[in-house]
Structure formats: structure tokens, C-alpha cells
CSV table of C-alpha atoms and ligand atoms in Angstrom, one decimal:
chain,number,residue,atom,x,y,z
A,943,UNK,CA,-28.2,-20.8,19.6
A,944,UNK,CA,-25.0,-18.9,21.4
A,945,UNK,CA,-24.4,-17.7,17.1
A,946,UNK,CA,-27.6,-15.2,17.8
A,947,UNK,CA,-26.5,-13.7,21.3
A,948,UNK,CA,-25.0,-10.0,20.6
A,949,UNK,CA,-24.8,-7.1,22.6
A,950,UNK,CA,-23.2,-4.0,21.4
A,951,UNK,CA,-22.5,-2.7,25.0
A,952,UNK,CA,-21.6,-5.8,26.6
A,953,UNK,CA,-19.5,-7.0,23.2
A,954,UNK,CA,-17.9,-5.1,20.7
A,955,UNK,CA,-18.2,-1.6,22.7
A,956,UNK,CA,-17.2,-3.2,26.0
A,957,UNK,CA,-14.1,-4.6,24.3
A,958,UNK,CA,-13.4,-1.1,22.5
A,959,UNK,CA,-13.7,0.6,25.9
A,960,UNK,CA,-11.2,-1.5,27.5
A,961,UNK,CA,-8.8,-1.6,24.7
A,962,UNK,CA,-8.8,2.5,25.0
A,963,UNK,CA,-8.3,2.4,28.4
A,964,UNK,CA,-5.3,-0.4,28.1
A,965,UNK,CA,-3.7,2.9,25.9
A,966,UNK,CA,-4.0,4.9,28.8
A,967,UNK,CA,-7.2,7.1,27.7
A,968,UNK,CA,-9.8,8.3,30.2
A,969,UNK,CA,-13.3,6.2,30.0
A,970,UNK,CA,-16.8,6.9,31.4
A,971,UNK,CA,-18.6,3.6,31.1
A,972,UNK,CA,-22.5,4.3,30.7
A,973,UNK,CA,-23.0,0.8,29.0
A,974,UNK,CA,-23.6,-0.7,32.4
A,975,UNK,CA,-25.9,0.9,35.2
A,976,UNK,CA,-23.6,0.7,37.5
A,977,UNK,CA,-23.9,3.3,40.7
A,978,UNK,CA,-20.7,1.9,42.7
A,979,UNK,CA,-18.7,3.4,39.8
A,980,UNK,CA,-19.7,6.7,40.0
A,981,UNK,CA,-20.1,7.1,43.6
A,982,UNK,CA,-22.9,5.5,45.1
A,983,UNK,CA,-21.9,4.1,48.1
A,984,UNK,CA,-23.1,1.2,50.3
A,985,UNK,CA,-26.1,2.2,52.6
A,986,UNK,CA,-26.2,2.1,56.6
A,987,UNK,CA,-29.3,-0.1,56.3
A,988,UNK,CA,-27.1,-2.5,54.5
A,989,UNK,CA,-23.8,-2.2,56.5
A,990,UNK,CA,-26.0,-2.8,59.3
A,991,UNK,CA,-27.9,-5.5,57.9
A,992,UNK,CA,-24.5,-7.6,57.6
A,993,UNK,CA,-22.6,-6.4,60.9
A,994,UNK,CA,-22.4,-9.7,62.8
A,995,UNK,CA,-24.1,-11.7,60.6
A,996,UNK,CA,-21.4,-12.8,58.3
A,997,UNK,CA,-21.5,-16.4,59.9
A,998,UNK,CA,-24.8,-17.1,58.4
A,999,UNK,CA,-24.3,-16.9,54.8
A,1000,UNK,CA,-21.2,-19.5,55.5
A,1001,UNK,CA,-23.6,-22.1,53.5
A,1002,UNK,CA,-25.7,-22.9,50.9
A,1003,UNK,CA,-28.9,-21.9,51.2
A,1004,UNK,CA,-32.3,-23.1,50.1
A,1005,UNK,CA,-32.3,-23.4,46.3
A,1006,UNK,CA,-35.0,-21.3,46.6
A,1007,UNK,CA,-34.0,-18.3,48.9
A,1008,UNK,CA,-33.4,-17.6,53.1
A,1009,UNK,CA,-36.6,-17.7,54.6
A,1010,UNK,CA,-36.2,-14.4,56.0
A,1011,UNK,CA,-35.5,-12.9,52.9
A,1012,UNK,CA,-38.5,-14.7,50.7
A,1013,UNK,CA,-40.9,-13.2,53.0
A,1014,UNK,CA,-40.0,-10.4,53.0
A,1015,UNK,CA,-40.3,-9.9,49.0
A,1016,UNK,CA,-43.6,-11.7,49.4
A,1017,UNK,CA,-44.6,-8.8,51.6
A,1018,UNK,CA,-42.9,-6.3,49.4
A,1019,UNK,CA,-44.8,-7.7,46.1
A,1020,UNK,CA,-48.2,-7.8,48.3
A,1021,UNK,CA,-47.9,-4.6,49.3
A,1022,UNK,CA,-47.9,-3.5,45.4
A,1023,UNK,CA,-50.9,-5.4,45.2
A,1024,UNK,CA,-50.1,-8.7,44.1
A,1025,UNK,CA,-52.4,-11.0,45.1
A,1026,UNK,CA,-52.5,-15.1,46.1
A,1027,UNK,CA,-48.4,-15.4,46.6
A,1028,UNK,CA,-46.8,-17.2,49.1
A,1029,UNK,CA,-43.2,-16.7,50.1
A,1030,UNK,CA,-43.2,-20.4,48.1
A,1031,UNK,CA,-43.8,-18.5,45.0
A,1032,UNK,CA,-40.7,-16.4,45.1
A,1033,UNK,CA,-37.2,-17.8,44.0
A,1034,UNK,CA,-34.1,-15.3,44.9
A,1035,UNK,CA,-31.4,-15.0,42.3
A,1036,UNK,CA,-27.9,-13.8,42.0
A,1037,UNK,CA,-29.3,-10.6,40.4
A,1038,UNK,CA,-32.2,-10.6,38.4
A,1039,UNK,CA,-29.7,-11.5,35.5
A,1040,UNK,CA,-30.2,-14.6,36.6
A,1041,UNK,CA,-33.4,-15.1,37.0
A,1042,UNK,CA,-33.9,-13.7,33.5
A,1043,UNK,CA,-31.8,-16.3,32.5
A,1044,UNK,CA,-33.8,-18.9,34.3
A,1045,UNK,CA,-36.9,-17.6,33.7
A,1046,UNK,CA,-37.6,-18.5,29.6
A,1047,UNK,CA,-35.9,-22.1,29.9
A,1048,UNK,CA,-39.2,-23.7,30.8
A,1049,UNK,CA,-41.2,-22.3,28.9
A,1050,UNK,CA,-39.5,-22.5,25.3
A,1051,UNK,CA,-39.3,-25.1,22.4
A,1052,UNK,CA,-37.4,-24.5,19.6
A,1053,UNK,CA,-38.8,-22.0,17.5
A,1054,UNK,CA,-41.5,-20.5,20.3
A,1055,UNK,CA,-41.6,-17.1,20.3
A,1056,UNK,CA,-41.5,-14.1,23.1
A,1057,UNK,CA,-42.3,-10.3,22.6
A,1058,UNK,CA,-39.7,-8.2,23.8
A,1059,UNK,CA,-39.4,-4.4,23.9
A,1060,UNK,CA,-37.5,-2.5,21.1
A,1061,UNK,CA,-35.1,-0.4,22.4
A,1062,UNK,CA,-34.5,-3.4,24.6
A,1063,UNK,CA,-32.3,-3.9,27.7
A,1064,UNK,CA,-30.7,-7.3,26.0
A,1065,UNK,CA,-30.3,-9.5,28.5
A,1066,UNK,CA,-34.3,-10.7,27.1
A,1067,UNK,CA,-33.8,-11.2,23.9
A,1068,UNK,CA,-30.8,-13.1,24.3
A,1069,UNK,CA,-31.7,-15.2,26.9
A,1070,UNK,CA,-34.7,-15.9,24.0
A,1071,UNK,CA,-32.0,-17.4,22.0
A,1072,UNK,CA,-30.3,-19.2,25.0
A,1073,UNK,CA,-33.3,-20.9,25.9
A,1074,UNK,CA,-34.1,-22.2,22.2
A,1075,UNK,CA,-36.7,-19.7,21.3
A,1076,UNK,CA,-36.6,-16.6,19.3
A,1077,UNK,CA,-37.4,-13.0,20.1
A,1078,UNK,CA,-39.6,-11.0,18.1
A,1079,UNK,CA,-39.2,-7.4,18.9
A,1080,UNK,CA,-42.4,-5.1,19.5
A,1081,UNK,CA,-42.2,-1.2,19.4
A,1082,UNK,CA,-42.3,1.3,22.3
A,1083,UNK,CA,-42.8,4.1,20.0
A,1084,UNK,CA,-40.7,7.8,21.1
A,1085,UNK,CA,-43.7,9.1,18.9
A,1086,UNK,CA,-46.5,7.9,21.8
A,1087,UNK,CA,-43.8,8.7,24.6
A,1088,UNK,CA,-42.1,5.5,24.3
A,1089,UNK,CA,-45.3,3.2,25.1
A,1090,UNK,CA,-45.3,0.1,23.8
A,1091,UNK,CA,-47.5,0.0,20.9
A,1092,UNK,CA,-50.5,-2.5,21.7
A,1093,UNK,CA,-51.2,-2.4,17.8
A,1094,UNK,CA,-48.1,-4.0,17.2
A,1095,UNK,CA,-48.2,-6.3,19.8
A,1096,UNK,CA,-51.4,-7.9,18.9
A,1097,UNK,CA,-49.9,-8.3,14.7
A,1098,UNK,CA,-46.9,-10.0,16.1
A,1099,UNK,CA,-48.5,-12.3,18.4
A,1100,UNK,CA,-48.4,-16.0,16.2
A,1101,UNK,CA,-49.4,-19.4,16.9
A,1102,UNK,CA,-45.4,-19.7,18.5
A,1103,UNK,CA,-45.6,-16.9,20.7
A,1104,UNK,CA,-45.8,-18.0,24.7
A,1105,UNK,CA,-45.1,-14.6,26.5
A,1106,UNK,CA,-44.5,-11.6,26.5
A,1107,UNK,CA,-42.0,-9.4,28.6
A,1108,UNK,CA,-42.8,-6.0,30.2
A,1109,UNK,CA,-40.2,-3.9,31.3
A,1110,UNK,CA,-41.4,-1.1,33.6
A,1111,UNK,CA,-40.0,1.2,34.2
A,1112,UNK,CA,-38.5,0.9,31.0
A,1113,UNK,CA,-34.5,0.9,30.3
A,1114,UNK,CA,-33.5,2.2,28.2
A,1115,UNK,CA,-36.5,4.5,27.7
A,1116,UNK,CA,-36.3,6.0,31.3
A,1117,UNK,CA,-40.3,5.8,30.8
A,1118,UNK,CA,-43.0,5.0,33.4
A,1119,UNK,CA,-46.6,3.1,32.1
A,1120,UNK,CA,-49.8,4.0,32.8
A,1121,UNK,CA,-52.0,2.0,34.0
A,1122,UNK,CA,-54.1,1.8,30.6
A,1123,UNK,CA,-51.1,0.8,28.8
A,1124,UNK,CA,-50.3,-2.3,31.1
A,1125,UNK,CA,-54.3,-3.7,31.5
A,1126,UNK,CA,-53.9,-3.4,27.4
A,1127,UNK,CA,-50.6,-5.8,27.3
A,1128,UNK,CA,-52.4,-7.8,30.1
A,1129,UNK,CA,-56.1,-7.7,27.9
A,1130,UNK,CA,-53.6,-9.4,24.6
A,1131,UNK,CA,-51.9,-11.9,26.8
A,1132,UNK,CA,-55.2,-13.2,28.3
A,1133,UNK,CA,-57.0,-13.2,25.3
A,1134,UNK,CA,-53.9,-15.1,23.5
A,1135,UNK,CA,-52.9,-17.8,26.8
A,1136,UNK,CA,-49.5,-15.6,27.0
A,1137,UNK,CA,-46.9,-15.4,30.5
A,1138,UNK,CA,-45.9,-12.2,30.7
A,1139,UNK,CA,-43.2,-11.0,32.2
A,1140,UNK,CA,-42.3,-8.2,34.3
A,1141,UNK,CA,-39.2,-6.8,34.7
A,1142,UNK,CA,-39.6,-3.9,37.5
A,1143,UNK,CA,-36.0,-3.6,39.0
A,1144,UNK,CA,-36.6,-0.1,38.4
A,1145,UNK,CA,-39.7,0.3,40.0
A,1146,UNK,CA,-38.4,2.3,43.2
A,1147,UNK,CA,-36.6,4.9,41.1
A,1148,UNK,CA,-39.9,7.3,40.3
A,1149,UNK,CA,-40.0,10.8,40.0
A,1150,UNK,CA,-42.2,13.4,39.6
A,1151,UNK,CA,-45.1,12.3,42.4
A,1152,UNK,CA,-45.9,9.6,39.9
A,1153,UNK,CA,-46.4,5.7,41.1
A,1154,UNK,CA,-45.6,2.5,39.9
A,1155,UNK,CA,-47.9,0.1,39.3
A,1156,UNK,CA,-46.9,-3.7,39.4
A,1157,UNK,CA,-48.3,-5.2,36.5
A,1158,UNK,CA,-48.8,-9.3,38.2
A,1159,UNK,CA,-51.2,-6.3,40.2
A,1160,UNK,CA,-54.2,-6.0,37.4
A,1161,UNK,CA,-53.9,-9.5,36.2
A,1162,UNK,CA,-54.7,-12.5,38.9
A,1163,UNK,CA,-55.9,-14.1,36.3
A,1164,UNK,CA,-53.2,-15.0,34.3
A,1165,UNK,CA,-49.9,-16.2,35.1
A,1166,UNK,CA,-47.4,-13.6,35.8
A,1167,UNK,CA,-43.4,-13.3,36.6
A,1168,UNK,CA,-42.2,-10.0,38.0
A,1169,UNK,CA,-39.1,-9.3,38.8
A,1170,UNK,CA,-37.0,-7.3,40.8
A,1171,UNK,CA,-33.7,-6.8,43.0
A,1172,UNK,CA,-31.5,-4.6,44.7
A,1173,UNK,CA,-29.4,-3.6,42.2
A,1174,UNK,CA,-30.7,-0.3,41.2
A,1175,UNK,CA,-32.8,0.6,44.6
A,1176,UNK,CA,-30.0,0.3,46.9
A,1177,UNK,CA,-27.0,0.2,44.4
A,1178,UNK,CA,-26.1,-3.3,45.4
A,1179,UNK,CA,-25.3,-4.7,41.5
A,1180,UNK,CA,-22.2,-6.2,43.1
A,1181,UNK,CA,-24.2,-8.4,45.9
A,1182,UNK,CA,-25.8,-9.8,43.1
A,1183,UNK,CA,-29.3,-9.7,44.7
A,1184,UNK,CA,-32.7,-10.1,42.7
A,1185,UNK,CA,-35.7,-12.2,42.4
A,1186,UNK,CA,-38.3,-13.6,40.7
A,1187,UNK,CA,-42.5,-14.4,41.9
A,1188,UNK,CA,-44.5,-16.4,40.3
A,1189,UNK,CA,-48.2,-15.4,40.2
A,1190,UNK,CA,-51.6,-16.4,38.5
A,1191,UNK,CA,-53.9,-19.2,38.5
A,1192,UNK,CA,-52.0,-22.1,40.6
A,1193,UNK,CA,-53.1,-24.6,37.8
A,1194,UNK,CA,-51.6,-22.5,35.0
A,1195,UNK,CA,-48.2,-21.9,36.7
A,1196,UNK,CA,-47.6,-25.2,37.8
A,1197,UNK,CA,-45.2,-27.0,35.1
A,1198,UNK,CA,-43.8,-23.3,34.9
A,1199,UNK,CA,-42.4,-23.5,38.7
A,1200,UNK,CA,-41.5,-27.2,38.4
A,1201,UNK,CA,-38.9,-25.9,35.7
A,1202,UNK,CA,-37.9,-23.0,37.6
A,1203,UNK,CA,-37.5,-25.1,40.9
A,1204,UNK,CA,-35.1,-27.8,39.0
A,1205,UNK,CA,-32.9,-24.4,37.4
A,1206,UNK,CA,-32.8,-22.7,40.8
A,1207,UNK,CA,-31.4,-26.6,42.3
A,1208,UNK,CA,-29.5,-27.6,40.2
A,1209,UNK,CA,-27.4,-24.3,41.0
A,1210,UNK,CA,-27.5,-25.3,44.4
A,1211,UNK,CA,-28.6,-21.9,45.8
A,1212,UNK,CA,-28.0,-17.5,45.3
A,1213,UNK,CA,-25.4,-15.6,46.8
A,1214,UNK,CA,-26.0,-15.9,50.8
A,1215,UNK,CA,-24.9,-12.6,51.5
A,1216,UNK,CA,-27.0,-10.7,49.5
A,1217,UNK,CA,-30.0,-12.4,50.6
A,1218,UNK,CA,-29.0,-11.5,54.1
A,1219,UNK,CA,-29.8,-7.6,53.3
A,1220,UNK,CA,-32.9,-8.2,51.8
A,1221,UNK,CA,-35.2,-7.7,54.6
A,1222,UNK,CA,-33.2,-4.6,55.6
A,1223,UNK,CA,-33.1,-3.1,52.1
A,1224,UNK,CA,-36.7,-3.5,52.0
A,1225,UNK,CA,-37.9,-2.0,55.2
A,1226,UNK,CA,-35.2,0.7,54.0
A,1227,UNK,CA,-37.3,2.8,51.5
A,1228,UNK,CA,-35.3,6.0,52.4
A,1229,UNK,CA,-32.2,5.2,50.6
A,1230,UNK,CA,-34.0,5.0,46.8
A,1231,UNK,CA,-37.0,7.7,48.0
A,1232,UNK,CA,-34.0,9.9,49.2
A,1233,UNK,CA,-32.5,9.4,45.5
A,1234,UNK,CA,-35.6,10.2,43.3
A,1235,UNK,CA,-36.5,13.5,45.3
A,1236,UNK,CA,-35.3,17.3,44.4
A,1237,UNK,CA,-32.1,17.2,46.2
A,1238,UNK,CA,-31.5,13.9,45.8
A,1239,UNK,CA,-28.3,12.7,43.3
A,1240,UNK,CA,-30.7,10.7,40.4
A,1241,UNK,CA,-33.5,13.3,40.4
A,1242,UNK,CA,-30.6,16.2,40.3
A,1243,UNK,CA,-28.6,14.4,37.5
A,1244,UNK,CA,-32.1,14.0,35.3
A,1245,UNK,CA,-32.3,17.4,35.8
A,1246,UNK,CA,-29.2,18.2,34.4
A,1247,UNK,CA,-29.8,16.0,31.9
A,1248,UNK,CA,-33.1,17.6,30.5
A,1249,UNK,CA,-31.9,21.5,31.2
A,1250,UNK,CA,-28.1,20.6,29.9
A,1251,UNK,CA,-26.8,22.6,33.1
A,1252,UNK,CA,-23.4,21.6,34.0
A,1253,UNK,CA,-24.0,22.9,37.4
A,1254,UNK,CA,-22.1,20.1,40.0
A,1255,UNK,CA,-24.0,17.5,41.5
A,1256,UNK,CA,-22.3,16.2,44.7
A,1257,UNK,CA,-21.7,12.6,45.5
A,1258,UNK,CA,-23.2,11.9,48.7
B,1352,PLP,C1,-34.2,-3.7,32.9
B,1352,PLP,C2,-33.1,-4.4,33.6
B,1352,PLP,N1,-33.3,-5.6,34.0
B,1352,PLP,C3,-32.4,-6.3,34.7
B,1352,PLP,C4,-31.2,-5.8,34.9
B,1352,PLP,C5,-30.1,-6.6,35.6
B,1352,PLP,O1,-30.0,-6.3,37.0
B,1352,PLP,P1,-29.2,-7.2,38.0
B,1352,PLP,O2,-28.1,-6.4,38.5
B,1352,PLP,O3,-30.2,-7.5,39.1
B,1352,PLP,O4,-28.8,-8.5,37.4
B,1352,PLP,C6,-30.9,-4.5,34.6
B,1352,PLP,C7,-29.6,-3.9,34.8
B,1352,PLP,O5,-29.2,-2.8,34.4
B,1352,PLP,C8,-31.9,-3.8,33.9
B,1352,PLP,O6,-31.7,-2.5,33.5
């Protein structure tokens, strides 16, 4: 299946980019959402969070996740209204790359099928391909503001197709969705027996007074992944921090989190270190909230973006 992986911006772009800048020529990399590169720097909750505590990320871990840092994303993802999880039900990753990775391995025989959003972020579809299956790519229309069009959906949904993946806030669309838009997607996958997944590592990044909604949050009834990190809210990519809960009907996710359980073992366990800062980051709201208001570096540069100004934004 490794013939079907591609991405332009982690392939052929990627090695174009470093090839100019072999020759000497400046490059500014926006294939990769990576805030350490253009000044994000580490936050006091986090620097704090590891300050005499190196010694405790020494070893491995539970497969599964610290303690410490499970609950405290079971608290997170109860607080956004999930409902029936357990720190049990959530498995901490080396990013939620990995999890991704993880996630469609049980789930697939060859030839199943997963929706996955077109423009994509293409980690999903490939890990489709990875994991045997195939994706089958539905619209979010710039027409309808970049919603995913349900229409669609529902024609593409065969007798092969076991889930479908959610990503929300949406990259590369930048868009937030409504709640009518997510009990639609949840509505399909019911009526068809579908997983869905939802990929929300953007969910602390909102602007404009607007909220995010956790999808797993309107659906208790069927079995839901979400998943997030601490990639984007706290511009930790590099501590390789994110996660993945399992909700829904205990009966229906049960094989599912066998699967997952052997992945996460057999790897023995996630980077200790960024687990340690997870309980920190969390209780540390601030540090995104401080990003996404007007003053604030992401919600100044969007401004930019949308006006064209060229004023300067400070690094801070
Ligand atoms: C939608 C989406 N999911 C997952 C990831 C991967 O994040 P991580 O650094 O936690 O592996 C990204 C990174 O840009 C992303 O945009």
C-alpha cells in the first residue's frame, strides 16, 4: 500500500525546498504548521511544568499514558461535553500523528473504505492506505464556506465504508462547524453503523467570540474517536504530545480499543516528557486564549492576512 502514500508538502515540495536552500536561497516553510520556526516560544506553564521533574520521564511509561496526564484529558474532553469516558478510554501519543496512524489499523480490511475531507490535511488519507483501506474523499465546498457537503457524504457512503473523519477546526480550510453541520455528519454515520473521527487539535485556536463544539459531544450514541494534542495550543510540535479518547456505546467500541491497546504496546509507551506537561498545558488556557485575541500574534497575523496590511506583527 506504501505505492499510494503522497504528499506534495511533505514529498516532492519538501525535497524542492531543501534543495533551494542547499543553493544558499532564503526559504519560508508554510508546508508544516510549525510555530517554533517562526517564533513561538516555549510557555512558563510548560517550563514550569518540567523544572525538577526531568527524573520522572527516565522510563517507559504506561503504554497507555501517565496517569496524571490521562486524567487530566479525560477532564479536559468532559468538560467539552463528552460524556461516559474514563481516563481508561484515553491513549496518549507521540503527537496526534500518531495516533492517526494508530487509529484506522483496527478498524480496516483491505478494500474498506473511510470519508476523508477534500482539501485534506494528509496524514488521513494516507494512513487509509497504510492501514489496507482506501480513502474516498468528500467535499467541504468554498461555495457553502468550506462545509462539508452532507449531500456528498451520504452518495459516497458504500457497503465498504466503516468511518468517517471530521476535522474541526478544519486545516487547511481555517473553518469552524456549526453545530447543524456536525449533528448532520453524526445523523449519516448513525444511520450507516460508521466511527467517526474527530480530529480537533485545533480546537483551542477560535476567534471571533465563536466556540468549538466537540463532535464525540452530540453523539453518545455512537462510537466516536477525537483527537487532540499540544501541538498547536501550546506550540509544543516538537514534544510530540497528543492523544486520542475513545467514546460511544462500550459494546460497540470494544474490539476497536483491544486493537488500539495492542498498537499503543507494542510501541511500548509516548514520549515521557511530553506527557509530563500535559496537566500543566491544560490548566494553562491563557497561552492559546492569549493567541486568538485582538492583540494576540495568530489573531493579528489573520488579520493581516484578510486586510493584506503589511503592518509588523511582533514575536512575543
Ligand atoms: C489537522 C491536523 N491533525 C493533526 C496534525 C498533527 O499534529 P501533531 O503535531 O500532534 O502530530 C496536524 C498538524 O499540523 C493537523 O493540522
Amino acid at each position: 500500500m506504501i505505492k499510494y502514500v503522497h504528499s506534495d508538502i511533505r514529498g516532492p515540495l519538501y525535497a524542492k525546498a531543501m534543495e533551494m536552500q542547499a543553493q544558499g536561497r532564503d526559504v519560508l516553510k508554510l508546508n508544516t504548521g510549525n510555530p517554533a520556526a517562526f517564533g513561538f516560544g516555549l510557555p512558563d506553564s510548560i517550563k514550569r511544568a518540567l523544572e525538577g521533574h526531568l527524573e520522572e520521564g527516565v522510563g517507559y511509561c504506561d503504554f497507555k499514558g501517565m496517569p496524571a496526564a490521562r486524567e487530566a484529558v479525560c477532564d479536559y474532553e468532559r468538560n467539552k461535553g463528552i460524556r461516559g469516558i474514563t481516563p481508561d478510554d484515553v491513549f496518549i501519543g507521540n503527537g496526534v500523528s500518531e495516533v492517526v496512524s494508530f487509529a484506522l489499523q483496527p478498524l480496516l480490511d483491505r478494500g474498506d473504505e473511510v470519508l476523508v475531507p477534500a482539501p485534506s490535511y494528509s496524514i488521513w488519507g494516507n494512513s487509509a492506505y497504510l492501514a489496507s483501506g482506501r480513502p474516498v474523499f468528500y467535499t467541504c465546498d468554498e461555495q457553502s464556506g468550506w462545509y462539508p457537503d452532507i449531500r456528498d457524504i451520504r452518495s459516497k457512503i458504500t457497503e465498504r465504508t466503516r468511518a468517517i473523519v471530521v476535522i474541526n477546526p478544519n486545516n487547511p480550510t481555517g473553518v469552524l462547524y456549526p453545530k447543524e453541520i456536525l449533528e448532520e455528519i453524526v445523523e449519516a454515520a448513525r444511520e450507516y453503523g460508521l466511527l467517526v473521527f474527530a480530529d480537533e487539535i485545533y480546537d483551542r485556536l477560535v476567534m471571533d467570540g465563536l466556540t468549538h463544539i466537540s463532535l464525540a459531544s452530540l453523539a453518545e450514541d455512537i462510537p466516536v474517536v477525537t483527537m487532540n494534542g499540544l501541538s498547536k495550543s501550546h506550540c509544543l510540535c516538537g514534544y510530540r504530545c497528543g492523544w486520542m479518547v475513545i467514546s460511544g456505546p462500550r459494546e460497540l467500541t470494544e474490539d476497536y480499543r483491544q486493537g488500539i491497546i495492542q498498537l499503543t504496546s507494542l510501541r511500548l509507551c509516548a514520549n515521557t516528557l511530553g506527557q509530563m506537561v500535559i496537566p500543566d498545558a491544560i490548566e494553562d488556557m491563557e497561552t492559546p486564549a492569549s493567541m486568538v485575541r485582538p492583540g494576540g500574534r495568530i489573531y493579528e497575523q489573520r488579520e493581516a492576512g484578510l486586510t493584506g496590511s503589511s503592518r509588523t506583527i511582533s514575536v512575543s
